[in-house]
PDB file of C-alpha atoms and ligand atoms in Angstrom:
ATOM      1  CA  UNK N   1      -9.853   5.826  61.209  1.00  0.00           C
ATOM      2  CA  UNK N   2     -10.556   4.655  57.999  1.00  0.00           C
ATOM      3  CA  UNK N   3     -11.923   0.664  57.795  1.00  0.00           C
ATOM      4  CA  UNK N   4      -9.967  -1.909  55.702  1.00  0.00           C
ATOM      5  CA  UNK N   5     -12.769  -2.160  53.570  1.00  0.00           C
ATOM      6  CA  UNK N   6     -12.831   1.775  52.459  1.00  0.00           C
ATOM      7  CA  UNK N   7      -9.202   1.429  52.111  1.00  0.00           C
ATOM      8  CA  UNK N   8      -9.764  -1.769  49.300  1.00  0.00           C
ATOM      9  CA  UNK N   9     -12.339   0.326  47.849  1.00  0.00           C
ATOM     10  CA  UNK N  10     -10.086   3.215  46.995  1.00  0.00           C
ATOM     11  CA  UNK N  11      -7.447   1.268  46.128  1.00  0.00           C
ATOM     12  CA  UNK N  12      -9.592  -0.848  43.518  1.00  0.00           C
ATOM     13  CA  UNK N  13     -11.207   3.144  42.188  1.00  0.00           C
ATOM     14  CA  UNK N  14      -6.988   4.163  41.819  1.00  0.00           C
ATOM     15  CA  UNK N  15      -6.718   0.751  39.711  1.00  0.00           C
ATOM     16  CA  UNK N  16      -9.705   1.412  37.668  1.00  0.00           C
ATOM     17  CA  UNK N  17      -8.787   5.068  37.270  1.00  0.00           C
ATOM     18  CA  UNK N  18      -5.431   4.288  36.254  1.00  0.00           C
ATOM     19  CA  UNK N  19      -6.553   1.426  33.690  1.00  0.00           C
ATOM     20  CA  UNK N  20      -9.124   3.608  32.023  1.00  0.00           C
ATOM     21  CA  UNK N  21      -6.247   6.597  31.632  1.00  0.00           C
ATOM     22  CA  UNK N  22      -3.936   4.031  29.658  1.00  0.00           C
ATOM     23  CA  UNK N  23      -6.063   2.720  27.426  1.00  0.00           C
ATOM     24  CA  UNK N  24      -7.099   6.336  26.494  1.00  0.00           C
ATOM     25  CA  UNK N  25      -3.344   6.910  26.062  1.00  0.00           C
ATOM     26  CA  UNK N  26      -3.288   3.815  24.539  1.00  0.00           C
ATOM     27  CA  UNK N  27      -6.168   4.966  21.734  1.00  0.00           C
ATOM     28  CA  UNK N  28      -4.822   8.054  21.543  1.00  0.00           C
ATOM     29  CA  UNK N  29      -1.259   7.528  20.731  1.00  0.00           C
ATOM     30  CA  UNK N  30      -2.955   5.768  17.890  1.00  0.00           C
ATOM     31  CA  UNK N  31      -5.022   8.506  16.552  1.00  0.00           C
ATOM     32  CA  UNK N  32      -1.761  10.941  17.414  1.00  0.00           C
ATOM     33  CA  UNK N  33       0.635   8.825  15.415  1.00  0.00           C
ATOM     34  CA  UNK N  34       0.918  10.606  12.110  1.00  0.00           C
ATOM     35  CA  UNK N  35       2.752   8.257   9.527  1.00  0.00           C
ATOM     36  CA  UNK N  36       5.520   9.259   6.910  1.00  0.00           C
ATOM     37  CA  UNK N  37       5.991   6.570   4.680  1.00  0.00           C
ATOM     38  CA  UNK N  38       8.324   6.916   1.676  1.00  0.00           C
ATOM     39  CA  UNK N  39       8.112   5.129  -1.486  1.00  0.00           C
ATOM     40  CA  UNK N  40      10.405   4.541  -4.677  1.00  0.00           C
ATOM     41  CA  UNK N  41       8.918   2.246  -7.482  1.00  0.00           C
ATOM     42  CA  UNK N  42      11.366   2.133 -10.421  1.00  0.00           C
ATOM     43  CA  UNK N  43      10.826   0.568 -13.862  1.00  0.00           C
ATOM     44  CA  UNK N  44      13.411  -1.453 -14.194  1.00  0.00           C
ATOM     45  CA  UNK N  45      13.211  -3.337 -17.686  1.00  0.00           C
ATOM     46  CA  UNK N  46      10.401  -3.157 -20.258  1.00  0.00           C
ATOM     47  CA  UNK N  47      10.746  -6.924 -20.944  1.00  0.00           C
ATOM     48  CA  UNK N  48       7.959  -6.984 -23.598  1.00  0.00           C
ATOM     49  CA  UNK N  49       4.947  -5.052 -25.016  1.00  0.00           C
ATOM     50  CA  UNK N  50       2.810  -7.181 -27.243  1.00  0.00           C
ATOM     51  CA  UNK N  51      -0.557  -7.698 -28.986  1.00  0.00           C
ATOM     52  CA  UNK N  52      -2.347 -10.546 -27.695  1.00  0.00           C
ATOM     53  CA  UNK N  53      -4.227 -13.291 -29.965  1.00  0.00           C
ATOM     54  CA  UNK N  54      -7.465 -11.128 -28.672  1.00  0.00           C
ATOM     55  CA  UNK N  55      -6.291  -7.818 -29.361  1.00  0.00           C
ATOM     56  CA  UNK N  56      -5.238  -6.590 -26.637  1.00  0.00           C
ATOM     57  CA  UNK N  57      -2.005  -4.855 -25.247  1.00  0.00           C
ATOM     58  CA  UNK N  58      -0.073  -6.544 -22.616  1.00  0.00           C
ATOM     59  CA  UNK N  59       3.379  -5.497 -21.247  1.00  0.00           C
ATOM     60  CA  UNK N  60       5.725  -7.048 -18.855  1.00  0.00           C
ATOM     61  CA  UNK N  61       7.559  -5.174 -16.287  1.00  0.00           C
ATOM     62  CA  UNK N  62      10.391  -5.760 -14.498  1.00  0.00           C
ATOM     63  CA  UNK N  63      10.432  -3.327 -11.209  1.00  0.00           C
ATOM     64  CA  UNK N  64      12.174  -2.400  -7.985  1.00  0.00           C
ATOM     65  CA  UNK N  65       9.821  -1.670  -5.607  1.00  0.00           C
ATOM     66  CA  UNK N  66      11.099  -0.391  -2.465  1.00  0.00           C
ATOM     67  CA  UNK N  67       9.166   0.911   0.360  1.00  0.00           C
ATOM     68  CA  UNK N  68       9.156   2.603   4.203  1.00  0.00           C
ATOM     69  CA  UNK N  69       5.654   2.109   5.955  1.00  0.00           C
ATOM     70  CA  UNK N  70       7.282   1.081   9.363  1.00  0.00           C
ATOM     71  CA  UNK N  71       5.618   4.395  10.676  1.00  0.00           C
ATOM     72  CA  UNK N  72       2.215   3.041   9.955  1.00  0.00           C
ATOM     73  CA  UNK N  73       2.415   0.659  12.328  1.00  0.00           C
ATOM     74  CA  UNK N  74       1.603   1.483  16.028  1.00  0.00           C
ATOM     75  CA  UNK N  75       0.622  -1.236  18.665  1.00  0.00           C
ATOM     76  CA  UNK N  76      -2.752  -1.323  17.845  1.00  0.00           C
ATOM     77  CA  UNK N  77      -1.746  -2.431  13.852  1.00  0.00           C
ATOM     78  CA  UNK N  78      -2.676  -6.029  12.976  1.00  0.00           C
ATOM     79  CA  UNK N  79      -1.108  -5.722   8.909  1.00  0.00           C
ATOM     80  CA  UNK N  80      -0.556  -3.610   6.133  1.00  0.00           C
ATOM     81  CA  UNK N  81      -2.335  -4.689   2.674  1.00  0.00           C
ATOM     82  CA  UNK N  82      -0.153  -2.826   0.224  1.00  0.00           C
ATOM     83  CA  UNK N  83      -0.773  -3.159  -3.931  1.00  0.00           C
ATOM     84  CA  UNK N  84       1.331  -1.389  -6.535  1.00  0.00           C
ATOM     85  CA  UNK N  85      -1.380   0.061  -9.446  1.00  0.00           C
ATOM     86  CA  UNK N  86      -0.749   1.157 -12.511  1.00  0.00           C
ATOM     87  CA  UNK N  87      -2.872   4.077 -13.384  1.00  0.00           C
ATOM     88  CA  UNK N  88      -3.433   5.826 -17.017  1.00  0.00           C
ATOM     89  CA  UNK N  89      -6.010   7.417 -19.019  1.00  0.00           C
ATOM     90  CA  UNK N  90      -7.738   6.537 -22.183  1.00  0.00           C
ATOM     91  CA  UNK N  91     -10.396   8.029 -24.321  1.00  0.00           C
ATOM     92  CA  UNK N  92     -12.507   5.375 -23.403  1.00  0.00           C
ATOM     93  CA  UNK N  93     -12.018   5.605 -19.504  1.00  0.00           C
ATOM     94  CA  UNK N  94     -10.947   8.808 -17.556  1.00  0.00           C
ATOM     95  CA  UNK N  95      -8.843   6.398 -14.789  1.00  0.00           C
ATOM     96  CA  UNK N  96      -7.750   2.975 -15.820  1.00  0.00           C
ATOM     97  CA  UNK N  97      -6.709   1.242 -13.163  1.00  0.00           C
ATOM     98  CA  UNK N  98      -4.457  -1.974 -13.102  1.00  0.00           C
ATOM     99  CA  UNK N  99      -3.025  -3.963 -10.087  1.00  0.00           C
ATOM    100  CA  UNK N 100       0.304  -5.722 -10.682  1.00  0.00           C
ATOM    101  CA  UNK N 101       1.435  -6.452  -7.469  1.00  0.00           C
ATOM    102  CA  UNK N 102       0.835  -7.176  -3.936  1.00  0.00           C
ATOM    103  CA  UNK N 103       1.577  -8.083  -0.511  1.00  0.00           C
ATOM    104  CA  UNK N 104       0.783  -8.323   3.102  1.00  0.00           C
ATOM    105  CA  UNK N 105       2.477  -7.068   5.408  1.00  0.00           C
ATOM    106  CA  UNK N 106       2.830  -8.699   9.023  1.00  0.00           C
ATOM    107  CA  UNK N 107       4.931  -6.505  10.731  1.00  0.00           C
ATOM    108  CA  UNK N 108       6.804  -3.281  11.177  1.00  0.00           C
ATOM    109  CA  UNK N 109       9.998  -5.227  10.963  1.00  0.00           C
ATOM    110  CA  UNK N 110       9.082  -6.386   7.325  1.00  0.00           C
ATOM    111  CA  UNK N 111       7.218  -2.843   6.585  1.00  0.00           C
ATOM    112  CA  UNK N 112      10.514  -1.205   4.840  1.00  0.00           C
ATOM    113  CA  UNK N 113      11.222  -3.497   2.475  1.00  0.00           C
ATOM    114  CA  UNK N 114      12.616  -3.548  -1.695  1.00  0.00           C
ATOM    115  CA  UNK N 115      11.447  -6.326  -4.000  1.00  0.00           C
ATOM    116  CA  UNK N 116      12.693  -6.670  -7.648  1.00  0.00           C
ATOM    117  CA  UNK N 117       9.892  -8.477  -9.276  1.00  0.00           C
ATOM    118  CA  UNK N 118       8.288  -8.339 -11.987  1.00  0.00           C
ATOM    119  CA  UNK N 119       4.358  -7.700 -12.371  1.00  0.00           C
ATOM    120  CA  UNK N 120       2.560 -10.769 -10.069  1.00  0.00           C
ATOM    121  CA  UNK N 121      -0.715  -9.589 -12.649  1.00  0.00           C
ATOM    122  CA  UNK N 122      -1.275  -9.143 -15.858  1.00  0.00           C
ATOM    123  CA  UNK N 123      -0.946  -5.848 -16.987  1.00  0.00           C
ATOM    124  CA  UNK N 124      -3.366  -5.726 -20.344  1.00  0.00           C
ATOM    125  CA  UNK N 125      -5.526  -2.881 -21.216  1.00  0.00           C
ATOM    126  CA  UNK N 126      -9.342  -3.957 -23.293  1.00  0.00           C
ATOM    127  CA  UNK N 127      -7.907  -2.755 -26.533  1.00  0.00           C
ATOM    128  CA  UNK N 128      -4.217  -1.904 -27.785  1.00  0.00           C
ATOM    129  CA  UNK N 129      -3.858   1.942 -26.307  1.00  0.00           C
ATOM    130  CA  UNK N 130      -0.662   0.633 -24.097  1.00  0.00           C
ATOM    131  CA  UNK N 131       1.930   1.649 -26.975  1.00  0.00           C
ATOM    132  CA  UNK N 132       3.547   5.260 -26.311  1.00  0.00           C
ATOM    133  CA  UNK N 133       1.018   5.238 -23.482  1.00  0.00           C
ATOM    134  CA  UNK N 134       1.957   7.501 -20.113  1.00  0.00           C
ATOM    135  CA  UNK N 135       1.237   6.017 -16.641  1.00  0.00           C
ATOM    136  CA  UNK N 136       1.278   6.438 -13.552  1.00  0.00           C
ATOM    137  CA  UNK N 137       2.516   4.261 -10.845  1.00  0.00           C
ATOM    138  CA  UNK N 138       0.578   4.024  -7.339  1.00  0.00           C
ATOM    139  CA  UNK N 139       1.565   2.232  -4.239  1.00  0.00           C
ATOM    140  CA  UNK N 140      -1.530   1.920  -1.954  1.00  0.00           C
ATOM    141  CA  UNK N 141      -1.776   0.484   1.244  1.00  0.00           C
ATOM    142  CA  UNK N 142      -4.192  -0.511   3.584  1.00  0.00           C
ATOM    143  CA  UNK N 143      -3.468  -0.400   7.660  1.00  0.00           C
ATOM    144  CA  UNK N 144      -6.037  -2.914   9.110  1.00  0.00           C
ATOM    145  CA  UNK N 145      -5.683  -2.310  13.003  1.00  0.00           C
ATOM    146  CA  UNK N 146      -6.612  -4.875  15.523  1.00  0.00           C
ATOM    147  CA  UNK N 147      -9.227  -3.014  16.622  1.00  0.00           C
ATOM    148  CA  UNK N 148     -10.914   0.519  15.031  1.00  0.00           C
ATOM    149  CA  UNK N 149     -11.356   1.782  11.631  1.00  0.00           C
ATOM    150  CA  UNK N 150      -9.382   0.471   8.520  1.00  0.00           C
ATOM    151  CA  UNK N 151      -7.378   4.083   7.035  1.00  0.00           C
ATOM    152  CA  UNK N 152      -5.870   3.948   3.273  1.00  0.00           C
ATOM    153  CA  UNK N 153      -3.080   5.684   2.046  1.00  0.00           C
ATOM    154  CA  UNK N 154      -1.163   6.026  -1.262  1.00  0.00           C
ATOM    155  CA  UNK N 155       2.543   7.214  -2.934  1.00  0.00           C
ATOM    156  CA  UNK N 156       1.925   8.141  -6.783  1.00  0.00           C
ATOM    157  CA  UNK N 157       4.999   8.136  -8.998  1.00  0.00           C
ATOM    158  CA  UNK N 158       4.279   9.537 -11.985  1.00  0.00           C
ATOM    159  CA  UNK N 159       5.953   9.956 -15.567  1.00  0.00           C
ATOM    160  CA  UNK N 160       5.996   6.568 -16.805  1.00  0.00           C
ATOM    161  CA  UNK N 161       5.547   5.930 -20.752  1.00  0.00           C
ATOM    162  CA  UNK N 162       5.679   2.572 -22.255  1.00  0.00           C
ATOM    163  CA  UNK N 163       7.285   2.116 -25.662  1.00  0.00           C
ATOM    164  CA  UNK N 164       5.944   3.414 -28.880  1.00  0.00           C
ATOM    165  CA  UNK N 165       6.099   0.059 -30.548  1.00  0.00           C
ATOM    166  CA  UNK N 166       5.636  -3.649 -29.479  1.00  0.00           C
ATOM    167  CA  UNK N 167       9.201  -5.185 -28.594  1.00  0.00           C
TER     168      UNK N 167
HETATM  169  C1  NAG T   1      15.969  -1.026  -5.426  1.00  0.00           C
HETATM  170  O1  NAG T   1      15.827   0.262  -4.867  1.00  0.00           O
HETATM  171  C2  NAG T   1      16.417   0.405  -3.588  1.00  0.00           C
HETATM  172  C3  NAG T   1      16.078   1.797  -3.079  1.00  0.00           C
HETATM  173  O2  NAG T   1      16.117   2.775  -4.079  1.00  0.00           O
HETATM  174  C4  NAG T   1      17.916   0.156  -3.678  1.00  0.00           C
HETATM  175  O3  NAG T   1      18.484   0.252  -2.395  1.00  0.00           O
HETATM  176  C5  NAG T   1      18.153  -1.223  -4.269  1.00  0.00           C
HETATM  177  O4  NAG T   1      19.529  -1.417  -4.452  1.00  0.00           O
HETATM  178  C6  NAG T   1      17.435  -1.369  -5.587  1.00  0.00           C
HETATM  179  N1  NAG T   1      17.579  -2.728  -6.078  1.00  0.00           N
HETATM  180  C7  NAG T   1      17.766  -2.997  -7.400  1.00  0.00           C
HETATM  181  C8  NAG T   1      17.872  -4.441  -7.744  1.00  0.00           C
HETATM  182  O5  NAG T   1      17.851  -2.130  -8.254  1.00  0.00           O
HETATM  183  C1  NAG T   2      -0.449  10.861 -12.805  1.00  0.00           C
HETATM  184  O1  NAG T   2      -0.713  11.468 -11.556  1.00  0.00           O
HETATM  185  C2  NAG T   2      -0.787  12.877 -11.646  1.00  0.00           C
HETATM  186  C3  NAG T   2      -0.897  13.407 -10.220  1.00  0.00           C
HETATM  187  O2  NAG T   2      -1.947  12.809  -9.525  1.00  0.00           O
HETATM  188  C4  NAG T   2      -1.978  13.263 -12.522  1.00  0.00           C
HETATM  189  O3  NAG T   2      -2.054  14.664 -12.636  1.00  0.00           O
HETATM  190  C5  NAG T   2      -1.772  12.673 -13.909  1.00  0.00           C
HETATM  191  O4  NAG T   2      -2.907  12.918 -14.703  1.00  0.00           O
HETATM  192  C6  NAG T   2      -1.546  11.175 -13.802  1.00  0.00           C
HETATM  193  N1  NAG T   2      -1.167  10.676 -15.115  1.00  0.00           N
HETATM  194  C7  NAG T   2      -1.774   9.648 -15.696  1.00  0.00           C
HETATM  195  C8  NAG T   2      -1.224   9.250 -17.015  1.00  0.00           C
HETATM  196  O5  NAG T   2      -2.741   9.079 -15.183  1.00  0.00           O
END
């Protein structure tokens, strides 16, 4: 006959056993989940391109930026940084690299989402190469999980050009 006191103690080894086997299902489901966001930025309006006082080009964009990253979030996601860059090269630099827009995030409920905006930064280039000039345009995002390693991810939509003269 087994004593009350074994019995406790094999009960309390079950409960241990079956805690540590969920949260490695728990972790693992985590690593397992394999995201598929989607992403459509579209150029709306060109609302100007201009030389500034200083030289430089600057351009104003009106965009729809529309996004699916609800499959980036798992149980173990705290928020999603996300940034839309736009990405060209000059003669000077190889990979120019300009953030117009951002957000956070909070949850999967907000993580598909479509915002016509136009760029939140300024979009200049250090000289005046923005006229006729071909760009990219790069949503990144950044999953920061409550606990575990930060992963990055990106959608690039390419074929952009900007107008050949300032309007
Ligand atoms: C923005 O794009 C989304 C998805 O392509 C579309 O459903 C929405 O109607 C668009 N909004 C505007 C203002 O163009
Ligand atoms: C846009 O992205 C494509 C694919 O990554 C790349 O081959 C191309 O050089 C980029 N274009 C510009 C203007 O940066």
């Amino acid at each position: 006959m087994h004593s009350f006191g074994y019995r406790l103690n094999v009960l309390l080894t079950q409960a241990v056993t079956l805690l540590a086997l969920m949260c490695v299902i728990a972790s693992l489901s985590d690593t397992l989940n394999v995201p598929s966001p989607s992403a459509d930025v579209r150029v709306l309006h060109i609302n100007w391109l201009h030389k500034q006082r200083n030289g430089n080009d600057e351009v104003s964009l009106t965009m729809n930026i529309s996004a699916d990253l609800r499959s980036t979030f798992t149980w173990n996601t705290k928020q999603v940084f996300v940034f839309l860059a736009a990405e060209y090269e000059t003669e000077k630099n190889h990979l120019n690299q300009i953030s117009l827009w951002d957000a956070i995030i909070p949850s999967k409920e907000q993580a598909k989402f479509s915002y016509h905006t136009i760029n939140k930064y300024r979009f200049t280039d250090q000289g005046n190469n923005l006229r006729g000039q071909e760009y990219n345009l790069t949503l990144h995002w950044h999953v920061m999980p409550k606990t575990g390693k930060m992963f990055s991810d990106k959608v690039i939509t390419t074929g952009y050009r900007l107008p050949e003269t300032y309007v």
